[in-house]
Coordinates of C-alpha atoms and ligand atoms in Angstrom, one line a residue:
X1 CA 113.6 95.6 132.8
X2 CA 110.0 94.6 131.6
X3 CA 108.3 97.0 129.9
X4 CA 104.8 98.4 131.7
X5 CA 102.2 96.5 129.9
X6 CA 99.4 97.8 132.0
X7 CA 100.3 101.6 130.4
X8 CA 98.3 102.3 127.0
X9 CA 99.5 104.3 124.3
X10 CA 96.7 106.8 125.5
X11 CA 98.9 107.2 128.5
X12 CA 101.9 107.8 126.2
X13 CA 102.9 111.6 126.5
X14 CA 104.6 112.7 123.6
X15 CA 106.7 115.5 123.4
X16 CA 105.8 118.8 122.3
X17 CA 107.9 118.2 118.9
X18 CA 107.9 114.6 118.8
X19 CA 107.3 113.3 115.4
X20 CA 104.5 111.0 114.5
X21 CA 104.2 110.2 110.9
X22 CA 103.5 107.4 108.0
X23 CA 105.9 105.3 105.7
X24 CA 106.0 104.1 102.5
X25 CA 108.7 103.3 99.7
X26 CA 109.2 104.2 96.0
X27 CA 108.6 100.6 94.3
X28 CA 106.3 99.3 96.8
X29 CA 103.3 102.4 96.3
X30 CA 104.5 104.0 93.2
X31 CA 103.4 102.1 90.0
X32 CA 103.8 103.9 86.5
X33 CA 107.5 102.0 86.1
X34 CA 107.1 103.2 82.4
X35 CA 106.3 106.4 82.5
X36 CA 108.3 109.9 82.4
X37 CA 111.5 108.3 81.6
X38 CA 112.1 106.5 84.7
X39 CA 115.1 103.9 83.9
X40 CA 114.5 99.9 84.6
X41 CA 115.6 99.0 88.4
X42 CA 116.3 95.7 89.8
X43 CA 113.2 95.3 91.3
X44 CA 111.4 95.3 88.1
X45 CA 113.7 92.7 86.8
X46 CA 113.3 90.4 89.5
X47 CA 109.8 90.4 90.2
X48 CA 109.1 89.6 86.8
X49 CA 111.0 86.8 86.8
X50 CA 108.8 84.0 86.5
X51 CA 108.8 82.3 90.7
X52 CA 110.8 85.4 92.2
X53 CA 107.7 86.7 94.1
X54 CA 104.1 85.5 95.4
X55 CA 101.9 84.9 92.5
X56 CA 104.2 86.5 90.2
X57 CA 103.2 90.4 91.6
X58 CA 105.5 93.4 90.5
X59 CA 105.4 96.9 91.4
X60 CA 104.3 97.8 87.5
X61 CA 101.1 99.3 89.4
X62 CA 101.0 98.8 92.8
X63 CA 98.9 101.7 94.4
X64 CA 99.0 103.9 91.2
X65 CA 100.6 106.4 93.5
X66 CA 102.3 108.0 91.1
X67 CA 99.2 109.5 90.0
X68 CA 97.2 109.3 93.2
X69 CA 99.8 111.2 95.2
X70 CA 97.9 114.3 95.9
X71 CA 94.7 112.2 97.3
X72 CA 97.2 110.1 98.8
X73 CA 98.8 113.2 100.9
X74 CA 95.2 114.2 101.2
X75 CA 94.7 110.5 103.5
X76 CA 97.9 111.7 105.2
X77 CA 96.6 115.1 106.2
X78 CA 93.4 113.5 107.6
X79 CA 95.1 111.0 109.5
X80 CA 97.1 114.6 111.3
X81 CA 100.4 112.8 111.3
X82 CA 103.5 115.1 111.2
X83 CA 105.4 113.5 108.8
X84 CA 105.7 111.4 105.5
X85 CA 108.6 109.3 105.4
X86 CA 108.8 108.4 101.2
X87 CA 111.8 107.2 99.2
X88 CA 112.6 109.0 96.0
X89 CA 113.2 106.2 93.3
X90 CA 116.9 106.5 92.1
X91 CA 115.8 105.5 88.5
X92 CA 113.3 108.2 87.8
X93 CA 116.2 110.8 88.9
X94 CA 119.0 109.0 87.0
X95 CA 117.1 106.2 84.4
X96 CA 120.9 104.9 83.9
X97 CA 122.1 105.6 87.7
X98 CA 124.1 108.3 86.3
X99 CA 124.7 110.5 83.6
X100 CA 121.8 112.6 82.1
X101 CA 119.1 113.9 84.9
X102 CA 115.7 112.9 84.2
X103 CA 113.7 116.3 85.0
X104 CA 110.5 114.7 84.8
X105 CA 111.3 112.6 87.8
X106 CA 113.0 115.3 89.6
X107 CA 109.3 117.1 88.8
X108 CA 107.2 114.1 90.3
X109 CA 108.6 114.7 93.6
X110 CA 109.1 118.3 93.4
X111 CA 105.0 118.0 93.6
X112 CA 104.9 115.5 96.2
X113 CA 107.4 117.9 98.3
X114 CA 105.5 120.7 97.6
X115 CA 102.0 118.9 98.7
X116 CA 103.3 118.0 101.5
X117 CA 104.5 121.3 102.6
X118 CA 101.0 123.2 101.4
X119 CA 99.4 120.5 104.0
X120 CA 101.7 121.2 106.8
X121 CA 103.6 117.9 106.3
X122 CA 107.5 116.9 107.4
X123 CA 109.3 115.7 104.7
X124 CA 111.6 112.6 105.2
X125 CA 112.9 110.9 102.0
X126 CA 115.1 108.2 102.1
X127 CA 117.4 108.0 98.8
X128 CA 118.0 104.1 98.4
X129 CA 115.1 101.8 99.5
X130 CA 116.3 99.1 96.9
X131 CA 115.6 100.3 93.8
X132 CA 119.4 100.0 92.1
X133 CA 118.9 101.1 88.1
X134 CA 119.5 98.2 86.1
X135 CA 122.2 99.5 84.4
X136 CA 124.5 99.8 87.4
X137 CA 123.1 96.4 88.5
X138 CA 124.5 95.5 85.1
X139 CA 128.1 96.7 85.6
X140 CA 128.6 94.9 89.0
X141 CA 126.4 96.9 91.0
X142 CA 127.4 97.2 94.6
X143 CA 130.2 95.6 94.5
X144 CA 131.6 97.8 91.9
X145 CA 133.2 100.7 93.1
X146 CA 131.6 103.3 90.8
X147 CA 128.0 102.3 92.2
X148 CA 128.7 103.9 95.0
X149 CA 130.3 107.6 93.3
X150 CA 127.4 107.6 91.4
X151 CA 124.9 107.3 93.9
X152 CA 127.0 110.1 96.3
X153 CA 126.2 112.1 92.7
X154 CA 122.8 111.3 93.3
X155 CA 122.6 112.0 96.7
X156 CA 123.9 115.5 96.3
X157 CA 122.0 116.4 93.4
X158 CA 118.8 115.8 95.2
X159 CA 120.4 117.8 97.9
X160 CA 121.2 120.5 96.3
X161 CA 117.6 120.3 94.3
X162 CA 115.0 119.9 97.4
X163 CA 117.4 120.6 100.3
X164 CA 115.5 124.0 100.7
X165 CA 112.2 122.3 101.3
X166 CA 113.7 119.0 103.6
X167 CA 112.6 117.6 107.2
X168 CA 115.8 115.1 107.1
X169 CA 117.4 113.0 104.9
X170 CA 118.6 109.5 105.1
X171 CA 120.5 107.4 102.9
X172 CA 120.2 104.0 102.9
X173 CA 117.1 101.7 103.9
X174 CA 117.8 98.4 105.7
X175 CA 121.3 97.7 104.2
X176 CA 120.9 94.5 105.6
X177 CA 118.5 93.4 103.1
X178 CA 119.8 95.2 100.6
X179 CA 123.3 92.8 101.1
X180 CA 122.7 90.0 102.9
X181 CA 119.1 89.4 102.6
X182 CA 119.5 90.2 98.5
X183 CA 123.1 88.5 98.0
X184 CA 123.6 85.8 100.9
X185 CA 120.5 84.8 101.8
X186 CA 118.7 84.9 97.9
X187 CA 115.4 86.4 98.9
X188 CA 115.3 89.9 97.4
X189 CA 116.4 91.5 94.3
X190 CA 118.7 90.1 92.3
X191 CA 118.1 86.9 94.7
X192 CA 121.8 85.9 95.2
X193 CA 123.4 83.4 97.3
X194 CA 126.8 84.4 97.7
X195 CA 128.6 85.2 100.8
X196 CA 131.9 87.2 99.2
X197 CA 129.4 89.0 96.4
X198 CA 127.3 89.7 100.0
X199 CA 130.2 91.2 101.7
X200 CA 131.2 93.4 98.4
X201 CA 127.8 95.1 98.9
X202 CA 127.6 95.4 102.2
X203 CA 130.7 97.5 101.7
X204 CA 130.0 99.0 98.9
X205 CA 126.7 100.7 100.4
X206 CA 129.0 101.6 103.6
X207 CA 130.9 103.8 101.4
X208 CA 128.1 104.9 99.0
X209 CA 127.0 105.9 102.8
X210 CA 130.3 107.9 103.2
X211 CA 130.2 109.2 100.4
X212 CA 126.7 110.6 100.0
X213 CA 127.2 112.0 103.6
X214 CA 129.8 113.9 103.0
X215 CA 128.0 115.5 99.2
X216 CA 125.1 116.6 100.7
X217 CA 126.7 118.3 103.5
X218 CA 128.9 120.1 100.8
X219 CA 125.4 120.5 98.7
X220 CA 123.7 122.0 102.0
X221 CA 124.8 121.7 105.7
X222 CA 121.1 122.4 107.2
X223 CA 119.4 119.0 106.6
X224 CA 119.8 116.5 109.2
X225 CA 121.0 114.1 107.8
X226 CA 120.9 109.7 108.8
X227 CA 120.5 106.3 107.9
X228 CA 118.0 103.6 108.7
X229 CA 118.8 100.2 109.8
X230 CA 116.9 97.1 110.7
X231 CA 119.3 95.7 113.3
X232 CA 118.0 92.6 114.6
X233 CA 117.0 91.8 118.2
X234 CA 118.9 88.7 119.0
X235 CA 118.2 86.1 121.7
X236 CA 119.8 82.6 122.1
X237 CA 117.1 79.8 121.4
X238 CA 118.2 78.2 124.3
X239 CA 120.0 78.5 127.8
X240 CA 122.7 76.1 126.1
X241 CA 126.5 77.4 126.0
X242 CA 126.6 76.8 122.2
X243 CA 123.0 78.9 121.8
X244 CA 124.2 81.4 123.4
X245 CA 128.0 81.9 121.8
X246 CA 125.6 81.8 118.6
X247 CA 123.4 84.4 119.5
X248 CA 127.1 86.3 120.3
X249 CA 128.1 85.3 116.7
X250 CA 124.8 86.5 114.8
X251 CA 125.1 89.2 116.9
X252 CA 128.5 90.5 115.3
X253 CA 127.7 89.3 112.0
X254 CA 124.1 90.4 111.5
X255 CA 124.4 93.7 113.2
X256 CA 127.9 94.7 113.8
X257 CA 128.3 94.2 110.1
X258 CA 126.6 97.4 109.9
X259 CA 126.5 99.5 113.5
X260 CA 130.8 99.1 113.8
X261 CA 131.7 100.4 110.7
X262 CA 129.0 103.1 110.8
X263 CA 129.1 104.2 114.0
X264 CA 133.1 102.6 115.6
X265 CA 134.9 103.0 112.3
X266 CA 135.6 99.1 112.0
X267 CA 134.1 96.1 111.2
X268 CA 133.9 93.9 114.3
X269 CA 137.1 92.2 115.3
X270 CA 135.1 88.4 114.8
X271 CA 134.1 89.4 111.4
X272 CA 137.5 90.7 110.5
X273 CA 139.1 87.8 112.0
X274 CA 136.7 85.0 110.1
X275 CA 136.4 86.9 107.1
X276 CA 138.5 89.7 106.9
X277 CA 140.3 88.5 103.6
X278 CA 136.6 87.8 102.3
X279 CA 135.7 91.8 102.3
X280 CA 136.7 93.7 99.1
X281 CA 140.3 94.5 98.9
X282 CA 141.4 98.0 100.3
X283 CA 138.3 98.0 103.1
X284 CA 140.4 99.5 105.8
X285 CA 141.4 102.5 103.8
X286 CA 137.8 103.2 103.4
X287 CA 136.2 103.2 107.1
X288 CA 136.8 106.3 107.6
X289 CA 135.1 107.6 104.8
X290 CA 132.5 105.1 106.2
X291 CA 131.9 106.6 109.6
X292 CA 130.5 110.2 109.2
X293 CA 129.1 111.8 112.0
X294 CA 125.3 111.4 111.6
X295 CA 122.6 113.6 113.1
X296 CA 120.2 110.6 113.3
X297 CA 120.0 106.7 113.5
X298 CA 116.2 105.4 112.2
X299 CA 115.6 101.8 114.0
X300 CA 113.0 99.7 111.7
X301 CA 111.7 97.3 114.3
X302 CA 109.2 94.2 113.9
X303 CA 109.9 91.3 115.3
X304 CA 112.9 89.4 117.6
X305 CA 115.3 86.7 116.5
X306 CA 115.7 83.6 118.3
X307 CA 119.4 82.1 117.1
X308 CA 120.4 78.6 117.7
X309 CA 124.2 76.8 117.0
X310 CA 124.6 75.4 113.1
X311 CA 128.0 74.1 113.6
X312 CA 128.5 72.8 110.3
X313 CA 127.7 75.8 108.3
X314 CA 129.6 78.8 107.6
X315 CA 130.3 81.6 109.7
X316 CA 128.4 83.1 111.7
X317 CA 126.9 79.2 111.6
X318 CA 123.7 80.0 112.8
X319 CA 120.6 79.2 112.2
X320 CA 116.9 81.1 112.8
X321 CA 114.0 79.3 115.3
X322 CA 110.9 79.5 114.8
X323 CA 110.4 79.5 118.9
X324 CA 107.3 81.3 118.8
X325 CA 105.4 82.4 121.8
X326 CA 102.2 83.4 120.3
X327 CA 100.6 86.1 119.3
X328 CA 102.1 86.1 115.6
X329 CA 101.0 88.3 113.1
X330 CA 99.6 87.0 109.2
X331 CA 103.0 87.1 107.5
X332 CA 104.3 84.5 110.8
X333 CA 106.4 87.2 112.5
X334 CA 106.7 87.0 116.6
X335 CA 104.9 89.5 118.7
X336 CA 106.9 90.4 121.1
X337 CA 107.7 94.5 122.1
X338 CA 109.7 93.6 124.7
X339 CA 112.6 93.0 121.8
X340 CA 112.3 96.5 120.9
X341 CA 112.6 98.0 124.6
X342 CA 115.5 95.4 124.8
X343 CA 117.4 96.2 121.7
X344 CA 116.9 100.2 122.4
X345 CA 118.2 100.5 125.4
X346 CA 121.3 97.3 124.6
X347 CA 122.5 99.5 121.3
X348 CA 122.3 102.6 123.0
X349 CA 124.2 101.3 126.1
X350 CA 126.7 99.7 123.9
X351 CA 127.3 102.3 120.8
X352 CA 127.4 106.1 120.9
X353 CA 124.5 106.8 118.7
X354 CA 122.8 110.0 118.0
X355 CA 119.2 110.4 118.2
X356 CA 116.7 107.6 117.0
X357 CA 113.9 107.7 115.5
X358 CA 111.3 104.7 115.2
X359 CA 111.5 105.1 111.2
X360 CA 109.1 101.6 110.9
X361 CA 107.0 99.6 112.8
X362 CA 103.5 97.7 112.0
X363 CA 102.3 93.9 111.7
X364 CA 100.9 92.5 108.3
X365 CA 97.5 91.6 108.9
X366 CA 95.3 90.5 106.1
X367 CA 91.6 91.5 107.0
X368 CA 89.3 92.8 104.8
X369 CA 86.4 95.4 104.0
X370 CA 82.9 94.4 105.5
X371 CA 80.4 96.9 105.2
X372 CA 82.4 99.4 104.4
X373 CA 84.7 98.7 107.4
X374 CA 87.9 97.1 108.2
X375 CA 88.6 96.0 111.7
X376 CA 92.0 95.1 112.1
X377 CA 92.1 95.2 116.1
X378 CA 95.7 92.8 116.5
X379 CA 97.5 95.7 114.1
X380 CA 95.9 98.4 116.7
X381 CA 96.8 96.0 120.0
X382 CA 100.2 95.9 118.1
X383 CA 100.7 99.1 117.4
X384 CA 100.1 100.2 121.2
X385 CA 102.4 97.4 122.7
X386 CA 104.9 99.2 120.7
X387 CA 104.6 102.3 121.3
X388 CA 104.2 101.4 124.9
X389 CA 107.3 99.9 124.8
X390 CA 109.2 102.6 122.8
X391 CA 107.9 104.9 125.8
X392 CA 109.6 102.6 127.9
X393 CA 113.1 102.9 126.4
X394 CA 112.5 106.8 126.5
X395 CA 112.3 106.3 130.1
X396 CA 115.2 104.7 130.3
X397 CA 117.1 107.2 128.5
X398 CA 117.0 106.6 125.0
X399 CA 117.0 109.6 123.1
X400 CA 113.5 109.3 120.4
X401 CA 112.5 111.5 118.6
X402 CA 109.6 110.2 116.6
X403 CA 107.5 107.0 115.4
X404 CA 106.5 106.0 111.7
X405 CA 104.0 103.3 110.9
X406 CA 104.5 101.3 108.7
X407 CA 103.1 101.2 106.3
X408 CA 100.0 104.4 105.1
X409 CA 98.7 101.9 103.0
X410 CA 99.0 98.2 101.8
X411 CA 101.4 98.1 99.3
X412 CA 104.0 96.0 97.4
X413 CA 105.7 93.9 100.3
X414 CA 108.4 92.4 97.8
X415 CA 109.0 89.2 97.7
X416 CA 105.3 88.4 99.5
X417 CA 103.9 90.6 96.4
X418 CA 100.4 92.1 97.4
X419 CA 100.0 88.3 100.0
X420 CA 100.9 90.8 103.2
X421 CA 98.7 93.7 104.1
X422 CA 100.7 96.4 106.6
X423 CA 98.8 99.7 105.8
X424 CA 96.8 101.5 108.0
X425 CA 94.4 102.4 105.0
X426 CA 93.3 99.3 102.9
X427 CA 93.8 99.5 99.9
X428 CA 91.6 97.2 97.0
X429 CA 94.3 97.3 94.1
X430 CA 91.1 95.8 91.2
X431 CA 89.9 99.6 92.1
X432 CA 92.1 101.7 94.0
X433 CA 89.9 102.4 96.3
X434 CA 91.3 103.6 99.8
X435 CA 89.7 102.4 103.1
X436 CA 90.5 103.6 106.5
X437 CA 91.0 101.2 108.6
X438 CA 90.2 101.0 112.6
X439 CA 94.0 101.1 112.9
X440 CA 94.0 104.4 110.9
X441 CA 91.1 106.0 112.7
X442 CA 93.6 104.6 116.1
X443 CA 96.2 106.7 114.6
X444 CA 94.2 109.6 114.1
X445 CA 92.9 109.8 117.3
X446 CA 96.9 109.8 119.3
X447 CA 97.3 112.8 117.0
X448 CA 94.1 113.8 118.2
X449 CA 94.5 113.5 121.6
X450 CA 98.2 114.8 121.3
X451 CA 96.9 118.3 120.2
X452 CA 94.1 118.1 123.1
Ligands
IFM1 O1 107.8 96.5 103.5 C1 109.0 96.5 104.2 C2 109.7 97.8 104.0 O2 110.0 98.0 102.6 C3 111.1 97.7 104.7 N1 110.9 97.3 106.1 C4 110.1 96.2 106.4 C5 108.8 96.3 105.7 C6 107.9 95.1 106.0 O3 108.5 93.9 105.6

């Protein structure tokens, strides 16, 4: 079913307690790596290796959030979103991973909790968006069992520390980059290209998953509790038989990968049968550690995936075309909202999820500050399309409970360094300075309007 392009997101009525709110991560905003005795993470490592990232940019600074955080939640409060969807760095909480606490990190975001409540603001962290210490990265990482023990410790220490002062809690950002996108495909930290060591980790997190599920809920049952994927909306490049059994290959790789373990209990039956000896030994005895009941999926949504046959290659032997029906947005990705509506209401017809919430969504555009102003219309046209379309799916029956944009502000976008802008607030990073953009002012006035 097309989505109704004619309706605006002005038209869009939100529910009472929908949530609206911003995103950002840890590494990408933070800055002060040295400071307070946060440990080393793979991220620093890898972005300071020399060709790893666009012009050689690390997170060392990035928006100086670390000590900008209260004007920071002061930009959030004036935008009148609901929520602030953050990531606590593992490696200011536990420098090594494990071991001794680090109460100086603990106290960094027991301030940025605490601001956040004393300006009326829903707290969402996330607990791993990519920042694995070093010194686990050192013992195997991932694919060593003991990664993931240590970061259910983790999990339930936070718990049991700010679990009185939570909106929700997820675990895991985008596993798929954090395995296939990191190990298989080389392009984010520690920039691997190995399918079995990809597999390992994909596991690995599935039971770090498991695991952390289950030690918060023993921490503190009240917290809903989730995990955010960024599950792929697939199409076959062409109306060709061999497209179109591609598309059904990348489909089970790329996504079942992580909804069928998560949410079925097992890995699909394509996957086990082409690579089932490939996974880490003794994987069945741990799905159902794997699939805990969640109270929440979050669905990071930005662009479609058009698939086509690669016969020679290995499995799933496919590869990604660039068939792109313009508009695209700065960093090359497809517009097309449509994808989302699609993949909303497909995964919801096909899995029994719980709720959803839209946990990112935004286009990179790259404009600039004249006169004092940023006009960044395609990020606003975007941003409408998608919520349009999200408002579609609703319709439809897909239960949603709220939208974050990504991102606040511009930030660290990995391996693009500072190249891609997503924020809603510009941010100059010679100065510091924070600029509303007409996307942000956009944003204020749904909230706006929202309140009446
Ligand atoms: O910046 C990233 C974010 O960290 C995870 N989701 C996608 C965003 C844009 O690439």
């Amino acid at each position: 079913m097309p989505i109704d392009s004619e309706e605006s997101s002005h038209d869009i009525q939100f529910a009472e307690d929908f949530i609206l709110g911003v995103a950002t991560a840890a590494y990408q905003i933070e800055g002060a790596v040295l400071e307070d005795g946060r440990g080393t993470c793979i991220w620093d490592t890898f972005s300071h290796t020399p060709g790893r990232t666009v012009n050689g940019d690390t997170g060392d600074v990035a928006c100086d959030h670390y000590h900008r955080w209260q004007s920071d939640l002061e930009l959030i409060k004036e935008l009148g979103v609901d929520a602030y969807r953050f990531s606590i760095a593992w490696p200011r909480v536990f420098p090594h991973g494990s071991g001794q606490i680090n109460q100086r990190g603990l106290a960094f975001y027991d301030r940025l909790i605490d601001g956040c409540l004393e300006r009326d603001i829903k707290v969402f962290p996330t607990l791993y968006h990519w920042d694995l210490p070093q010194s686990l990265a050192d013992k195997g990482g991932w694919t060593n069992r003991s990664t993931a023990d240590a970061f259910a410790h983790y999990a339930a220490t936070v718990m049991d520390h700010f679990g009185d002062r939570l909106d929700a809690m997820t675990t895991f950002n985008e596993p798929w980059c954090s395995s296939i996108l990191s190990h298989l495909l080389g392009v984010h930290a520690p920039g691997e290209k190995n399918l079995d060591t990809a597999l390992a980790v994909a596991h690995g997190q599935h039971r770090a998953h498991g695991l952390a599920i289950q030690a918060m809920r023993a921490a503190r049952d009240s917290v809903p509790l989730g995990i955010v994927l960024n599950t792929q909306s697939i199409y076959a490049a062409s109306d060709s038989e061999r497209d179109n059994a591609a598309a059904s290959r990348h489909e089970n790789f790329h996504n079942g990968l992580f909804l069928d373990p998560l949410f079925n209990g097992q890995y699909p039956s394509e996957v086990v049968e082409k690579l089932g000896d490939r996974l880490p030994r003794g994987w069945r005895e741990d799905l159902s550690t794997i699939a805990q009941p969640l109270d929440f999926w979050g669905l990071n949504y930005y662009t479609p995936m058009r698939v086509a046959d690669a016969a020679t290659a290995e499995y799933p032997a496919t590869r990604i075309v660039d068939v792109v029906a313009e508009p695209r947005t700065d960093i090359g990705w497809e517009v097309d909202p449509q994808a989302l509506y699609d993949m909303l209401v497909n995964l919801h017809t096909r899995y029994t999820l719980p709720p959803c919430y839209i946990t990112e969504n935004g286009a990179a555009y790259n404009h600039g500050v004249r006169d004092g102003v940023v006009d960044d219309q395609p990020r606003i046209d975007y941003m409408q399309q998608h919520l349009v379309a999200m408002q579609s799916a609703m319709n439809h029956g897909v239960d949603i409970r709220g939208y974050f944009a990504w991102s606040l502000m511009d930030n660290f976008e990995w391996a693009e360094g500072y190249s891609m802008r997503f924020g809603l607030i510009h941010v100059d990073y010679t100065t510091q300075k924070r600029t509303f953009k007409r996307s942000a002012h956009w944003y204020q006035s749904l909230m706006q309007q929202r309140r009446g």
